[in-house]
Amino acid sequence: MAVEKKVSKSQVKTTKPKKKIKKIPEGRGIIHGKFSFNNTILDLSKENGDILATVSAGSVDLGNNKKITGTKKATPFMATKVAEEIIRKANEFGIHNVELQVKNIGAGRDTVIRRILEEKSLNVETLIDRTPVRHGGCRPPRAPRK
């Protein structure tokens, strides 16, 4: 008979296996940009819309484990950092031809577009503006009583 030895969870070494990044065979993808007055969010997806990576100004590490909070996330400086991070992720996935879709108006919008367009490793095929436009809009508040 074998003697069973109880081992606590702290004694068992657990190592998470590293996720293997699958390269996209076509090398084509879409970068979705959402720009607000408080944050900049970029998504990298396949052509069919499956999200591969999401980067926001709050998730970008500036070194020394410092992360930006508050309205400082909406600055053009942070927008360039977000753009550089999404470009790095696109290269990891083997994406070279991208379609750039931007939505809303924010402080970092122009800098992100400029940074992605001048990147040598990415070929921007189309640039689409998906900013919603109101047609008539909501009913205005009533006029004040005189």
PDB file of C-alpha atoms in Angstrom:
ATOM      1  CA  MET A   1       0.000   0.000   0.000  1.00  0.00           C
ATOM      2  CA  ALA A   2       1.232   3.419  -0.918  1.00  0.00           C
ATOM      3  CA  VAL A   3       1.165   6.178   1.627  1.00  0.00           C
ATOM      4  CA  GLU A   4      -0.497   9.365   0.402  1.00  0.00           C
ATOM      5  CA  LYS A   5       1.039  12.625   1.481  1.00  0.00           C
ATOM      6  CA  LYS A   6      -1.127  15.724   1.734  1.00  0.00           C
ATOM      7  CA  VAL A   7       0.382  18.803   0.133  1.00  0.00           C
ATOM      8  CA  SER A   8      -0.936  22.289   0.793  1.00  0.00           C
ATOM      9  CA  LYS A   9      -1.700  24.691  -2.030  1.00  0.00           C
ATOM     10  CA  SER A  10       1.157  27.000  -1.050  1.00  0.00           C
ATOM     11  CA  GLN A  11       3.681  24.187  -1.553  1.00  0.00           C
ATOM     12  CA  VAL A  12       2.505  23.393  -5.084  1.00  0.00           C
ATOM     13  CA  LYS A  13       4.210  25.503  -7.728  1.00  0.00           C
ATOM     14  CA  THR A  14       1.819  26.833 -10.291  1.00  0.00           C
ATOM     15  CA  THR A  15       3.019  28.454 -13.461  1.00  0.00           C
ATOM     16  CA  LYS A  16       0.658  29.957 -15.946  1.00  0.00           C
ATOM     17  CA  PRO A  17       1.415  28.898 -19.481  1.00  0.00           C
ATOM     18  CA  LYS A  18       2.175  31.862 -21.727  1.00  0.00           C
ATOM     19  CA  LYS A  19      -0.524  32.543 -24.261  1.00  0.00           C
ATOM     20  CA  LYS A  20       0.751  31.791 -27.702  1.00  0.00           C
ATOM     21  CA  ILE A  21      -0.133  34.614 -30.062  1.00  0.00           C
ATOM     22  CA  LYS A  22      -1.689  33.358 -33.259  1.00  0.00           C
ATOM     23  CA  LYS A  23      -0.594  35.269 -36.320  1.00  0.00           C
ATOM     24  CA  ILE A  24      -3.335  36.426 -38.659  1.00  0.00           C
ATOM     25  CA  PRO A  25      -2.659  34.632 -41.980  1.00  0.00           C
ATOM     26  CA  GLU A  26      -4.106  37.375 -44.210  1.00  0.00           C
ATOM     27  CA  GLY A  27      -2.213  40.121 -42.373  1.00  0.00           C
ATOM     28  CA  ARG A  28      -5.301  42.354 -42.459  1.00  0.00           C
ATOM     29  CA  GLY A  29      -7.126  43.962 -39.559  1.00  0.00           C
ATOM     30  CA  ILE A  30      -9.153  46.905 -38.310  1.00  0.00           C
ATOM     31  CA  ILE A  31      -8.148  49.517 -35.739  1.00  0.00           C
ATOM     32  CA  HIS A  32     -11.206  51.031 -34.049  1.00  0.00           C
ATOM     33  CA  GLY A  33     -10.552  54.337 -32.268  1.00  0.00           C
ATOM     34  CA  LYS A  34     -12.923  55.805 -29.673  1.00  0.00           C
ATOM     35  CA  PHE A  35     -11.983  59.300 -28.567  1.00  0.00           C
ATOM     36  CA  SER A  36     -13.736  61.132 -25.750  1.00  0.00           C
ATOM     37  CA  PHE A  37     -12.940  64.172 -23.669  1.00  0.00           C
ATOM     38  CA  ASN A  38     -11.799  61.853 -20.847  1.00  0.00           C
ATOM     39  CA  ASN A  39     -10.033  58.929 -22.534  1.00  0.00           C
ATOM     40  CA  THR A  40      -8.662  57.386 -25.733  1.00  0.00           C
ATOM     41  CA  ILE A  41      -9.441  53.733 -26.505  1.00  0.00           C
ATOM     42  CA  LEU A  42      -8.069  51.758 -29.468  1.00  0.00           C
ATOM     43  CA  ASP A  43      -9.207  48.242 -30.411  1.00  0.00           C
ATOM     44  CA  LEU A  44      -7.440  45.892 -32.803  1.00  0.00           C
ATOM     45  CA  SER A  45      -9.682  43.360 -34.523  1.00  0.00           C
ATOM     46  CA  LYS A  46      -9.788  40.881 -37.367  1.00  0.00           C
ATOM     47  CA  GLU A  47     -11.684  41.707 -40.540  1.00  0.00           C
ATOM     48  CA  ASN A  48     -14.756  39.867 -39.259  1.00  0.00           C
ATOM     49  CA  GLY A  49     -14.824  41.991 -36.075  1.00  0.00           C
ATOM     50  CA  ASP A  50     -13.263  39.603 -33.521  1.00  0.00           C
ATOM     51  CA  ILE A  51     -11.350  41.760 -31.027  1.00  0.00           C
ATOM     52  CA  LEU A  52      -7.686  40.790 -30.660  1.00  0.00           C
ATOM     53  CA  ALA A  53      -6.453  43.548 -28.333  1.00  0.00           C
ATOM     54  CA  THR A  54      -7.738  46.649 -26.564  1.00  0.00           C
ATOM     55  CA  VAL A  55      -5.537  49.500 -25.349  1.00  0.00           C
ATOM     56  CA  SER A  56      -6.699  52.574 -23.450  1.00  0.00           C
ATOM     57  CA  ALA A  57      -4.832  55.525 -21.992  1.00  0.00           C
ATOM     58  CA  GLY A  58      -5.422  54.184 -18.492  1.00  0.00           C
ATOM     59  CA  SER A  59      -3.860  50.812 -19.306  1.00  0.00           C
ATOM     60  CA  VAL A  60      -0.625  52.161 -20.813  1.00  0.00           C
ATOM     61  CA  ASP A  61       2.381  51.828 -18.521  1.00  0.00           C
ATOM     62  CA  LEU A  62       4.743  54.822 -18.607  1.00  0.00           C
ATOM     63  CA  GLY A  63       7.590  53.033 -16.822  1.00  0.00           C
ATOM     64  CA  ASN A  64       8.141  52.555 -13.083  1.00  0.00           C
ATOM     65  CA  ASN A  65       4.624  51.010 -13.022  1.00  0.00           C
ATOM     66  CA  LYS A  66       3.078  54.483 -13.340  1.00  0.00           C
ATOM     67  CA  LYS A  67      -0.356  54.740 -14.886  1.00  0.00           C
ATOM     68  CA  ILE A  68      -2.231  57.922 -15.710  1.00  0.00           C
ATOM     69  CA  THR A  69      -5.629  58.684 -14.177  1.00  0.00           C
ATOM     70  CA  GLY A  70      -8.212  61.416 -14.593  1.00  0.00           C
ATOM     71  CA  THR A  71      -8.446  63.865 -17.471  1.00  0.00           C
ATOM     72  CA  LYS A  72      -4.721  63.529 -18.198  1.00  0.00           C
ATOM     73  CA  LYS A  73      -5.681  60.391 -20.147  1.00  0.00           C
ATOM     74  CA  ALA A  74      -7.249  62.536 -22.881  1.00  0.00           C
ATOM     75  CA  THR A  75      -4.055  64.437 -23.770  1.00  0.00           C
ATOM     76  CA  PRO A  76      -2.358  64.119 -27.170  1.00  0.00           C
ATOM     77  CA  PHE A  77       0.758  62.743 -25.428  1.00  0.00           C
ATOM     78  CA  MET A  78      -1.167  59.790 -24.001  1.00  0.00           C
ATOM     79  CA  ALA A  79      -2.874  59.296 -27.368  1.00  0.00           C
ATOM     80  CA  THR A  80       0.518  58.788 -29.035  1.00  0.00           C
ATOM     81  CA  LYS A  81       1.481  56.262 -26.329  1.00  0.00           C
ATOM     82  CA  VAL A  82      -1.779  54.367 -26.946  1.00  0.00           C
ATOM     83  CA  ALA A  83      -1.139  54.433 -30.713  1.00  0.00           C
ATOM     84  CA  GLU A  84       2.400  53.084 -30.259  1.00  0.00           C
ATOM     85  CA  GLU A  85       1.086  50.269 -28.054  1.00  0.00           C
ATOM     86  CA  ILE A  86      -1.595  49.241 -30.580  1.00  0.00           C
ATOM     87  CA  ILE A  87       1.011  49.336 -33.389  1.00  0.00           C
ATOM     88  CA  ARG A  88       3.228  47.017 -31.321  1.00  0.00           C
ATOM     89  CA  LYS A  89       0.303  44.632 -30.772  1.00  0.00           C
ATOM     90  CA  ALA A  90      -0.563  44.691 -34.500  1.00  0.00           C
ATOM     91  CA  ASN A  91       3.017  43.678 -35.314  1.00  0.00           C
ATOM     92  CA  GLU A  92       2.802  40.827 -32.773  1.00  0.00           C
ATOM     93  CA  PHE A  93      -0.302  39.484 -34.520  1.00  0.00           C
ATOM     94  CA  GLY A  94       1.330  39.854 -37.947  1.00  0.00           C
ATOM     95  CA  ILE A  95      -1.103  42.515 -39.142  1.00  0.00           C
ATOM     96  CA  HIS A  96       0.337  44.822 -41.810  1.00  0.00           C
ATOM     97  CA  ASN A  97      -2.713  46.105 -43.713  1.00  0.00           C
ATOM     98  CA  VAL A  98      -5.220  47.957 -41.555  1.00  0.00           C
ATOM     99  CA  GLU A  99      -8.445  49.856 -41.891  1.00  0.00           C
ATOM    100  CA  LEU A 100      -8.623  52.770 -39.443  1.00  0.00           C
ATOM    101  CA  GLN A 101     -12.084  53.613 -38.063  1.00  0.00           C
ATOM    102  CA  VAL A 102     -12.383  56.639 -35.769  1.00  0.00           C
ATOM    103  CA  LYS A 103     -15.375  57.683 -33.696  1.00  0.00           C
ATOM    104  CA  ASN A 104     -16.162  60.901 -31.775  1.00  0.00           C
ATOM    105  CA  ILE A 105     -14.054  63.976 -31.206  1.00  0.00           C
ATOM    106  CA  GLY A 106     -11.303  64.006 -28.613  1.00  0.00           C
ATOM    107  CA  ALA A 107      -8.019  65.747 -27.927  1.00  0.00           C
ATOM    108  CA  GLY A 108      -5.902  62.819 -29.127  1.00  0.00           C
ATOM    109  CA  ARG A 109      -7.780  61.990 -32.309  1.00  0.00           C
ATOM    110  CA  ASP A 110      -5.569  63.846 -34.789  1.00  0.00           C
ATOM    111  CA  THR A 111      -2.338  62.692 -33.158  1.00  0.00           C
ATOM    112  CA  VAL A 112      -3.420  59.031 -33.246  1.00  0.00           C
ATOM    113  CA  ILE A 113      -4.401  59.273 -36.916  1.00  0.00           C
ATOM    114  CA  ARG A 114      -1.120  60.994 -37.773  1.00  0.00           C
ATOM    115  CA  ARG A 115       0.958  58.473 -35.765  1.00  0.00           C
ATOM    116  CA  ILE A 116      -0.681  55.433 -37.385  1.00  0.00           C
ATOM    117  CA  LEU A 117      -0.493  56.910 -40.902  1.00  0.00           C
ATOM    118  CA  GLU A 118       3.244  57.629 -40.635  1.00  0.00           C
ATOM    119  CA  GLU A 119       4.064  54.154 -39.247  1.00  0.00           C
ATOM    120  CA  LYS A 120       6.245  52.233 -41.713  1.00  0.00           C
ATOM    121  CA  SER A 121       5.184  48.732 -40.609  1.00  0.00           C
ATOM    122  CA  LEU A 122       1.457  49.427 -41.159  1.00  0.00           C
ATOM    123  CA  ASN A 123      -0.243  50.077 -44.478  1.00  0.00           C
ATOM    124  CA  VAL A 124      -3.469  52.038 -43.880  1.00  0.00           C
ATOM    125  CA  GLU A 125      -5.875  51.064 -46.654  1.00  0.00           C
ATOM    126  CA  THR A 126      -8.879  53.162 -45.619  1.00  0.00           C
ATOM    127  CA  LEU A 127      -9.695  55.811 -43.038  1.00  0.00           C
ATOM    128  CA  ILE A 128     -13.354  55.881 -41.974  1.00  0.00           C
ATOM    129  CA  ASP A 129     -14.977  58.504 -39.742  1.00  0.00           C
ATOM    130  CA  ARG A 130     -17.804  56.910 -37.725  1.00  0.00           C
ATOM    131  CA  THR A 131     -18.679  59.989 -35.655  1.00  0.00           C
ATOM    132  CA  PRO A 132     -22.443  60.009 -34.994  1.00  0.00           C
ATOM    133  CA  VAL A 133     -24.255  63.045 -36.404  1.00  0.00           C
ATOM    134  CA  ARG A 134     -27.539  64.248 -34.930  1.00  0.00           C
ATOM    135  CA  HIS A 135     -30.405  64.909 -37.325  1.00  0.00           C
ATOM    136  CA  GLY A 136     -32.660  67.248 -35.401  1.00  0.00           C
ATOM    137  CA  GLY A 137     -31.574  65.901 -32.040  1.00  0.00           C
ATOM    138  CA  CYS A 138     -33.498  65.875 -28.795  1.00  0.00           C
ATOM    139  CA  ARG A 139     -36.315  68.245 -27.973  1.00  0.00           C
ATOM    140  CA  PRO A 140     -34.874  71.432 -26.409  1.00  0.00           C
ATOM    141  CA  PRO A 141     -35.934  72.477 -22.897  1.00  0.00           C
ATOM    142  CA  ARG A 142     -38.909  74.807 -22.595  1.00  0.00           C
ATOM    143  CA  ALA A 143     -38.386  78.574 -22.622  1.00  0.00           C
ATOM    144  CA  PRO A 144     -38.217  80.210 -19.178  1.00  0.00           C
ATOM    145  CA  ARG A 145     -41.377  81.872 -17.829  1.00  0.00           C
ATOM    146  CA  LYS A 146     -41.510  85.679 -18.072  1.00  0.00           C
TER     147      LYS A 146
END
